[in-house]
Every structure is written in C-alpha cells, then in structure tokens.
Coordinates of C-alpha atoms in Angstrom, one line a residue:
Chain V
X1 CA 72.9 45.1 88.9
X2 CA 75.1 47.8 88.6
X3 CA 76.9 47.2 91.5
X4 CA 77.8 44.6 94.5
X5 CA 75.1 43.8 96.0
X6 CA 74.8 41.8 99.9
X7 CA 72.1 40.9 102.1
X8 CA 70.9 41.7 104.5
X9 CA 72.6 44.9 105.2
X10 CA 71.9 44.1 109.0
X11 CA 71.6 40.7 110.8
X12 CA 71.2 40.4 114.7
X13 CA 71.5 37.1 115.9
X14 CA 72.0 35.2 119.3
X15 CA 75.3 33.5 120.0
X16 CA 75.4 29.8 119.1
X17 CA 73.3 30.2 115.8
X18 CA 74.5 30.0 112.2
X19 CA 74.0 32.9 109.9
X20 CA 74.4 33.1 106.0
X21 CA 75.3 36.1 104.3
X22 CA 74.9 36.5 100.4
X23 CA 77.0 38.4 98.1
X24 CA 76.1 39.4 94.2
X25 CA 78.6 40.3 92.5
X26 CA 79.0 42.6 89.6
X27 CA 78.0 40.5 86.5
X28 CA 80.7 39.3 84.6
X29 CA 83.2 39.5 87.6
X30 CA 85.1 36.3 87.8
X31 CA 86.6 37.4 91.1
X32 CA 84.8 37.6 94.3
X33 CA 86.5 38.4 98.0
X34 CA 85.3 38.6 101.1
X35 CA 86.8 41.2 103.9
X36 CA 85.5 41.8 107.5
X37 CA 85.7 45.3 109.0
X38 CA 86.0 45.1 112.9
X39 CA 87.0 47.5 115.4
X40 CA 89.4 45.7 116.5
X41 CA 91.2 44.2 113.7
X42 CA 90.4 46.5 111.0
X43 CA 89.8 46.1 107.5
X44 CA 91.0 42.1 106.8
X45 CA 91.0 39.8 104.2
X46 CA 89.0 36.2 104.8
X47 CA 88.5 34.3 101.5
X48 CA 88.9 34.9 97.4
X49 CA 87.3 33.0 94.8
X50 CA 88.5 32.6 90.7
X51 CA 85.0 31.5 89.4
X52 CA 83.6 28.9 91.8
X53 CA 87.0 27.7 93.6
X54 CA 88.7 29.1 96.3
X55 CA 92.3 29.5 95.8
X56 CA 92.9 31.3 99.1
X57 CA 91.1 30.9 102.3
X58 CA 94.2 32.1 104.3
X59 CA 91.9 34.6 106.1
X60 CA 88.9 32.8 107.3
X61 CA 89.3 33.0 111.5
X62 CA 88.6 29.2 112.2
X63 CA 86.5 26.2 111.0
X64 CA 83.1 27.9 112.1
X65 CA 83.8 30.0 109.1
X66 CA 83.0 28.7 105.6
X67 CA 82.0 29.9 102.0
X68 CA 80.8 29.1 98.8
X69 CA 80.3 30.4 95.5
X70 CA 78.0 28.6 92.9
X71 CA 77.4 29.3 88.7
X72 CA 80.5 31.9 88.6
X73 CA 78.2 34.3 90.4
X74 CA 76.4 34.4 94.3
X75 CA 78.8 33.7 96.7
X76 CA 77.5 32.7 100.9
X77 CA 79.4 33.1 103.7
X78 CA 78.6 30.9 106.5
X79 CA 79.2 31.4 109.8
X80 CA 78.3 28.4 112.3
X81 CA 77.9 28.7 116.1
X82 CA 78.2 32.3 116.0
X83 CA 80.3 33.9 119.1
X84 CA 80.1 37.9 120.3
X85 CA 83.6 38.4 118.5
X86 CA 82.2 37.8 115.3
X87 CA 80.3 41.0 115.4
X88 CA 81.8 43.0 112.5
X89 CA 80.7 44.6 109.0
X90 CA 81.3 41.9 106.3
X91 CA 82.1 43.1 103.0
X92 CA 82.1 41.6 99.7
X93 CA 84.0 42.9 96.3
X94 CA 84.6 41.5 93.1
X95 CA 86.9 42.5 90.2
X96 CA 87.2 41.2 86.1
X97 CA 89.9 38.9 87.4
X98 CA 92.3 38.3 90.3
X99 CA 95.5 38.0 88.9
X100 CA 95.9 41.5 87.2
X101 CA 97.3 44.2 89.4
X102 CA 95.4 46.9 86.9
X103 CA 91.7 45.0 88.2
X104 CA 90.0 47.4 90.6
X105 CA 87.9 45.6 93.1
X106 CA 83.9 47.0 93.7
X107 CA 82.9 46.7 97.0
X108 CA 79.3 46.2 98.4
X109 CA 77.9 48.1 101.1
X110 CA 78.2 45.0 103.5
X111 CA 76.3 43.6 106.5
X112 CA 76.5 44.5 109.5
X113 CA 76.7 41.6 111.7
X114 CA 75.4 41.8 115.4
X115 CA 75.8 38.4 117.6
X116 CA 74.0 39.1 121.2
Chain U
X1 CA 104.2 39.9 105.1
X2 CA 102.9 42.6 103.3
X3 CA 101.2 45.5 105.8
X4 CA 100.4 49.2 105.5
X5 CA 100.7 52.1 108.1
X6 CA 98.7 55.1 108.3
X7 CA 98.5 58.1 110.5
X8 CA 96.1 57.9 112.9
X9 CA 92.9 60.0 113.1
X10 CA 90.7 62.2 113.3
X11 CA 92.1 64.5 111.1
X12 CA 90.0 67.7 112.0
X13 CA 90.3 70.3 109.2
X14 CA 88.5 73.6 108.5
X15 CA 87.1 73.9 105.2
X16 CA 89.6 75.0 102.3
X17 CA 92.4 73.5 104.4
X18 CA 95.1 71.4 103.0
X19 CA 94.9 67.9 103.9
X20 CA 97.7 65.3 104.0
X21 CA 97.3 61.9 105.4
X22 CA 100.4 59.9 105.3
X23 CA 100.4 56.1 104.4
X24 CA 103.5 54.0 104.2
X25 CA 103.9 50.4 103.5
X26 CA 106.1 47.3 103.7
X27 CA 106.0 44.5 101.1
X28 CA 108.4 42.4 98.9
X29 CA 108.6 43.6 95.0
X30 CA 106.5 46.3 93.8
X31 CA 102.9 46.5 94.8
X32 CA 100.0 48.4 93.6
X33 CA 98.6 51.1 96.0
X34 CA 95.0 52.4 96.5
X35 CA 93.9 54.9 98.6
X36 CA 89.9 53.8 99.2
X37 CA 87.3 56.2 101.2
X38 CA 84.1 55.3 102.8
X39 CA 81.6 58.0 103.1
X40 CA 79.1 57.8 106.1
X41 CA 76.9 54.9 105.7
X42 CA 78.2 53.9 102.4
X43 CA 80.3 51.0 101.3
X44 CA 84.1 51.4 100.3
X45 CA 84.9 53.2 97.0
X46 CA 88.1 53.2 95.2
X47 CA 89.5 56.9 95.3
X48 CA 92.6 56.8 93.5
X49 CA 95.5 54.1 92.6
X50 CA 99.2 53.7 91.4
X51 CA 100.7 50.8 90.0
X52 CA 104.3 51.4 89.8
X53 CA 107.0 53.7 91.4
X54 CA 106.9 57.5 90.8
X55 CA 102.8 57.3 89.3
X56 CA 100.7 59.9 90.7
X57 CA 97.0 58.9 91.2
X58 CA 94.5 61.5 90.9
X59 CA 90.9 61.9 91.5
X60 CA 88.4 64.7 92.7
X61 CA 91.3 66.7 93.5
X62 CA 92.9 64.2 95.9
X63 CA 96.5 62.8 94.8
X64 CA 99.2 60.5 95.8
X65 CA 102.4 59.5 94.3
X66 CA 104.0 56.0 95.1
X67 CA 107.4 56.9 96.0
X68 CA 109.3 53.4 96.3
X69 CA 112.5 54.8 98.0
X70 CA 110.5 55.8 100.8
X71 CA 107.6 53.4 100.6
X72 CA 105.3 56.0 100.8
X73 CA 101.9 56.8 99.2
X74 CA 100.6 59.9 100.9
X75 CA 96.8 61.3 100.0
X76 CA 97.1 65.3 99.8
X77 CA 94.3 67.6 99.0
X78 CA 94.6 71.2 98.5
X79 CA 91.1 72.5 99.6
X80 CA 89.4 69.9 101.5
X81 CA 85.4 70.4 101.5
X82 CA 82.8 69.5 104.2
X83 CA 81.7 66.9 101.9
X84 CA 84.9 65.2 102.2
X85 CA 84.5 64.1 105.8
X86 CA 85.0 60.0 105.4
X87 CA 87.1 57.3 106.6
X88 CA 90.1 57.0 104.2
X89 CA 92.1 53.7 103.8
X90 CA 95.5 52.9 102.4
X91 CA 96.0 49.8 100.6
X92 CA 98.3 47.6 98.5
X93 CA 97.7 44.5 96.7
X94 CA 100.9 42.4 95.5
X95 CA 101.7 42.3 91.9
X96 CA 102.2 38.8 92.0
X97 CA 99.8 35.8 92.7
X98 CA 96.3 36.8 93.7
X99 CA 95.1 40.4 94.3
X100 CA 93.7 40.4 97.9
X101 CA 93.7 43.7 99.3
X102 CA 96.2 44.8 102.4
X103 CA 94.5 47.7 104.4
X104 CA 95.6 50.2 106.6
X105 CA 93.7 51.0 109.8
X106 CA 91.7 53.9 108.2
X107 CA 91.8 57.8 108.9
X108 CA 88.8 59.6 109.9
X109 CA 88.6 63.1 108.2
X110 CA 86.4 65.5 109.9
X111 CA 85.7 69.2 107.6
X112 CA 83.9 71.9 109.3
X113 CA 82.7 74.6 107.4

C-alpha cells in the first residue's frame, strides 16, 4: 500500500488476555519501528527491526511484550497477559534503512489498545 | 542518554498570529532533529527536519533552525491558520547506530478564527 498500515485501529480487551497488533510497512522499507504513545509516558520507543532481526529491543517494558517480523515485511507486536497500564496507542513506523540519518520514518495511524 | 524538552501546552492563538514552540535537546555528538505533527484523529507526520548545525528545515510555512550552541530547534510560523491546530512533537535521532526517535512530550496548538 501507499503508507504504513496498522490493524486493528482499536482493540478493547480484558485484563489478562493476550493481544496481537499488526503492522504492514511501506513496500521496500527495510527498517521497522514500534513506539507507544500513552498519557503518562508520552511517545516512547519499543523495538526496532532491520529486516527480520531486532537489533534493538531496549524499549520493551517487560517480558510480556514481544514482536516478530517475517519476510522482511509484516510485523506483529504481542502483549501477553495484558494489564491496565498497557492501555495506549501503539504506533508503527518504517523507513528505507535504519542507520542513515537522512532516512525518514513514516508512521501508521496506530492501534488504540484499551485494557479493561 | 538523549532527551528532548519542549514547552508545555496548550498554546492558544488567534488566526494569523505568530507561533513559536520551544524545543531544546540533550544528546552526544550531532543528532538529527525533527518536528512531527499529529492532526486530530491522524497519525504522526514529518513536518520538517535538519541534520546538521545551522541547517534550517521548512515546510508549509513552518521553520526551525538547528542551533548547536543553544541545543535548540524552535518551531516558528509567521501566521497560523485554524487548520494548523494539532499536536507538535520535537524529536531527535542519533547520527550513530540505529535511528530510533526520541520524542518530546508534545505541544498542543489551538488556533481560533
């Protein structure tokens, strides 16, 4: 597609359930990023993929969070045993490469997760 | 570590007023600097960027100059419009290693007719 696509756009879940969030980057973009936007923490980095590998997972807040990327394209962010503090907007971005300063990150519209 | 500080909002202006949103940063080396904008109900969009000291980024009437001596990247626009109402985020990436964005807290701009 023309831009970064994320699904679902909204997700409501019960505390303790697992959720999967999907990101479809711009075709040809090798770098993919997940960020989280929450009221208390602002916009924070979660994980970075270059191709299918994740050289930087430093932002994942706990071991309940994991992510994978397959075929150098689609990525899935999984949150296990969701907690109320996981409620946030999860943003995905992609860029042509991850290590060139001039590469611009293009963002999807995000998935709004609400944990009841 | 790297960090970005921007002025708290909301900033409330009348149409055609002059806008300044302050942004300062802390980083090692020479980061790249960005302003992203988030319109209501939409995703983040890059507004402008600067990759080295004294560079001026500009787009849609907005400007920001990379000032290394004051570690600042203030956003300005000479005459705002109602359609500029949005949340503005200042951000940086390191020029070494992977290009994860470090964001400021965002500043909401409200422009009234």
